[in-house]
PDB file of C-alpha atoms in Angstrom:
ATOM      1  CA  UNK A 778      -4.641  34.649 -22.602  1.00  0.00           C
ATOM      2  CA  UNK A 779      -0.947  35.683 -21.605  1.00  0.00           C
ATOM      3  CA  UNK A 780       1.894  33.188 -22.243  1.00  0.00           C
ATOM      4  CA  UNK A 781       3.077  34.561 -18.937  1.00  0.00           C
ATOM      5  CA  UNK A 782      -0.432  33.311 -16.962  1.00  0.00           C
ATOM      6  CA  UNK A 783      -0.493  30.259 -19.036  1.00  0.00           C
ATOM      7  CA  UNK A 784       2.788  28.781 -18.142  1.00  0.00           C
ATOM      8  CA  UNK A 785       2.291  29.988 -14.261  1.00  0.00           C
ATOM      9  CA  UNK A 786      -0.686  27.418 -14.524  1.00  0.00           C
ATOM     10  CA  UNK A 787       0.896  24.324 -16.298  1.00  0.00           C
ATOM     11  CA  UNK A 788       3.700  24.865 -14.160  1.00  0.00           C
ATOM     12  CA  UNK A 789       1.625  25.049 -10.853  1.00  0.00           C
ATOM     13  CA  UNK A 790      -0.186  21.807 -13.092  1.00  0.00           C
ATOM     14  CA  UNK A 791       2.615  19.956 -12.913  1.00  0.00           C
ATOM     15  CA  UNK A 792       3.436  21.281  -9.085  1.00  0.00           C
ATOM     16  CA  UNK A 793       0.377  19.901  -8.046  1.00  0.00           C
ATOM     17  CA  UNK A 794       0.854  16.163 -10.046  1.00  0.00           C
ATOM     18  CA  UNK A 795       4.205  16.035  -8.366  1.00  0.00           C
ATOM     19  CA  UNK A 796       2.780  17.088  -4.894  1.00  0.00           C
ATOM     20  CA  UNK A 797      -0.146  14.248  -5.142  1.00  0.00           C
ATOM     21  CA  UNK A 798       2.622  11.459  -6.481  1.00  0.00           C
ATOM     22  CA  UNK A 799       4.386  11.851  -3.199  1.00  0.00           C
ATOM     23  CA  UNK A 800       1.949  12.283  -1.183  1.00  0.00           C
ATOM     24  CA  UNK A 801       0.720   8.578  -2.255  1.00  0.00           C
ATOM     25  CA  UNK A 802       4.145   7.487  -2.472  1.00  0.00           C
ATOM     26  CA  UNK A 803       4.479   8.609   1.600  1.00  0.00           C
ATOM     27  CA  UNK A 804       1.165   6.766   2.416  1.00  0.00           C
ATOM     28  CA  UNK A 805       2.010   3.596   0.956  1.00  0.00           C
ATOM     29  CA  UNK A 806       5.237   3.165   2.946  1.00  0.00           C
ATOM     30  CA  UNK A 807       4.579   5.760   5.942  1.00  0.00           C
ATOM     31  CA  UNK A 808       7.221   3.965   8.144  1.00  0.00           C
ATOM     32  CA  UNK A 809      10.062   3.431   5.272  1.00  0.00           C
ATOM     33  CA  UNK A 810      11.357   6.453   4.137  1.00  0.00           C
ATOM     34  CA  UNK A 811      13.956   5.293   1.598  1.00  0.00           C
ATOM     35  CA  UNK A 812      11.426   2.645   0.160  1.00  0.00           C
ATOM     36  CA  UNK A 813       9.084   5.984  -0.213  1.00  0.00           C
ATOM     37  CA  UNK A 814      11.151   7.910  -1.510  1.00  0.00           C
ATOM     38  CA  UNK A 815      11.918   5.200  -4.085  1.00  0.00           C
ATOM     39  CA  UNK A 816       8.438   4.648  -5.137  1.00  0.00           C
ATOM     40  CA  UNK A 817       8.337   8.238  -5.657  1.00  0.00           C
ATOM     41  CA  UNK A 818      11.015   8.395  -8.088  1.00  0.00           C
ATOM     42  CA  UNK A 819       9.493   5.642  -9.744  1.00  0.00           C
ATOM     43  CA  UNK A 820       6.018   6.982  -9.809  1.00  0.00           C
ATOM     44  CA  UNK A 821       7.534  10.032 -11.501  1.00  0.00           C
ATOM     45  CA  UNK A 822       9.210   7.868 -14.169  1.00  0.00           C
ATOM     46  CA  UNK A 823       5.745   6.677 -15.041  1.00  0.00           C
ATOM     47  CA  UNK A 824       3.703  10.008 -14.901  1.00  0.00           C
ATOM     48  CA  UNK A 825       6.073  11.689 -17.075  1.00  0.00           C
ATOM     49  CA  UNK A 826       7.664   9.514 -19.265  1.00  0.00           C
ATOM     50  CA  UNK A 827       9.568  11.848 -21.456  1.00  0.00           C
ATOM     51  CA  UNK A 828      11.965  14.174 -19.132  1.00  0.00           C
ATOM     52  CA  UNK A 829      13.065  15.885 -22.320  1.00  0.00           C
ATOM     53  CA  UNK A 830       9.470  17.453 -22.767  1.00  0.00           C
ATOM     54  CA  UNK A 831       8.385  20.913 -21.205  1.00  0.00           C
ATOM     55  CA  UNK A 832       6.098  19.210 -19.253  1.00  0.00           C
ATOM     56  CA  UNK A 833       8.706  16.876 -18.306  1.00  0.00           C
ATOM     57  CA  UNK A 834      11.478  19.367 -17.844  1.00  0.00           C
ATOM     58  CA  UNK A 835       9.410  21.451 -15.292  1.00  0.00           C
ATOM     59  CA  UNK A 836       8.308  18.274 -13.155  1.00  0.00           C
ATOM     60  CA  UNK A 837      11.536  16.494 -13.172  1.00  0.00           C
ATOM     61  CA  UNK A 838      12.969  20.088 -11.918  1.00  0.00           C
ATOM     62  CA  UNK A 839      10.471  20.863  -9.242  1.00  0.00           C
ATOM     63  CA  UNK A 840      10.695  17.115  -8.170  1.00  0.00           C
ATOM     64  CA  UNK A 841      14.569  17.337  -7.368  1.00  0.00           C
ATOM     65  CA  UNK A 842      13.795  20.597  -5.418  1.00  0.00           C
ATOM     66  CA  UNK A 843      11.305  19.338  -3.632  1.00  0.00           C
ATOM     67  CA  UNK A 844      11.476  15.679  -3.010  1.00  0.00           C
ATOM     68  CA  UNK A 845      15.157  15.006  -3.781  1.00  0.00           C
ATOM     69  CA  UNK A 846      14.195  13.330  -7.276  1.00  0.00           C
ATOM     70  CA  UNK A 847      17.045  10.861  -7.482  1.00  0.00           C
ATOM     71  CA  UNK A 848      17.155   9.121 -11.289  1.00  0.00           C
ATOM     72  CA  UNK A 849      17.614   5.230 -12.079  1.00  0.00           C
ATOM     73  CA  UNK A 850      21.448   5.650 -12.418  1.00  0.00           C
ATOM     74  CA  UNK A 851      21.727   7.577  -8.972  1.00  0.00           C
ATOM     75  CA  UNK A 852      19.868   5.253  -7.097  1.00  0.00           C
ATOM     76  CA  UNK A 853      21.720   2.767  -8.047  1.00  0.00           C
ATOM     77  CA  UNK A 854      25.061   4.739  -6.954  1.00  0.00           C
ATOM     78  CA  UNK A 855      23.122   4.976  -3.443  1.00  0.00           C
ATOM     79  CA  UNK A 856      22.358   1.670  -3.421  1.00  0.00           C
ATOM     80  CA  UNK A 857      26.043   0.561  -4.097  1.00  0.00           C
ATOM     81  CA  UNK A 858      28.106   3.153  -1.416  1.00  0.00           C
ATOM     82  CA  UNK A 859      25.208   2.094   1.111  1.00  0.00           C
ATOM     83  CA  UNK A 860      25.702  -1.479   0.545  1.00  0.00           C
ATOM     84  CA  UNK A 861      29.356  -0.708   1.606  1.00  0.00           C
ATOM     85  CA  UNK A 862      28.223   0.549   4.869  1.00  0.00           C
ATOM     86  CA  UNK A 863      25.914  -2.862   5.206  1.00  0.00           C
ATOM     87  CA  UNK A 864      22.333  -1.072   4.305  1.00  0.00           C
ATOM     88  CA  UNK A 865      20.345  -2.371   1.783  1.00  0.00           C
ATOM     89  CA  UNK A 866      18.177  -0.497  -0.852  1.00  0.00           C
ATOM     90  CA  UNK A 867      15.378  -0.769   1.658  1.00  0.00           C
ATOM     91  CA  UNK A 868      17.583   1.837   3.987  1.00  0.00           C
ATOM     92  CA  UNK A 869      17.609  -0.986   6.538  1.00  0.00           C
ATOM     93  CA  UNK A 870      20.865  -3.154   8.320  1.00  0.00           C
ATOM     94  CA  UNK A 871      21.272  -7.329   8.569  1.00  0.00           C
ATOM     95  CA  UNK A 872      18.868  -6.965  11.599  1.00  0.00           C
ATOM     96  CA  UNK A 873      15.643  -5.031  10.842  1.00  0.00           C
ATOM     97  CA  UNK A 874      15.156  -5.448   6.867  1.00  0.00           C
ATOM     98  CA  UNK A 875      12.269  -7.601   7.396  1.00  0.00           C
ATOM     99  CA  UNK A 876      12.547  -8.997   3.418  1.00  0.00           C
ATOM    100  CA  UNK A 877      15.495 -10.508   3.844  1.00  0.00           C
ATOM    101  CA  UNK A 878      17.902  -8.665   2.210  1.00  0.00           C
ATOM    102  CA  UNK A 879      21.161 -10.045   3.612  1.00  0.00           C
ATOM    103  CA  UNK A 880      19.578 -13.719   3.581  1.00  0.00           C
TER     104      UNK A 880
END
């Protein structure tokens, strides 16, 4: 088989991993976006453990073009300039985080 054809299909492989971790991600929290998008970047943490790999490489790439992949570290930089502005890492204010964030 041609290298060529055989990456195009682990790469579409990995596409199609990626595509199926968000959607799931999006149904669990359909009215939360940031707490989605979190539980995306999480999920992706956990399906490809080793960013470093090929495999890894090409998902965590197609992940921050797609979805806005945000790592650990960058999250937590979101996290700390929203805070500022009186959001918590739920993407909510004081009055409609319903876990109690500001409590």
């Amino acid at each position: 088989m041609n290298t060529e054809i055989t990456i195009a299909v682990a790469q579409a492989s990995v596409a199609s991993k990626i595509d199926e971790i968000y959607e799931a991600a999006m149904a669990r929290f359909p009215t939360y976006e940031t707490v989605a998008h979190r539980a995306f970047c999480e999920s992706m943490l956990q399906a490809f453990p080793d960013p470093q790999s090929t495999e890894g490489a090409q998902a965590f790439q197609y992940a921050i073009g797609e979805y806005g992949y945000l790592t650990p570290e960058e999250i937590a930089a979101e996290d700390a300039e929203a805070s500022v502005d009186g959001i918590c890492s739920h993407g909510l204010d004081f009055w409609t985080c319903p876990k109690g964030c500001f409590g």
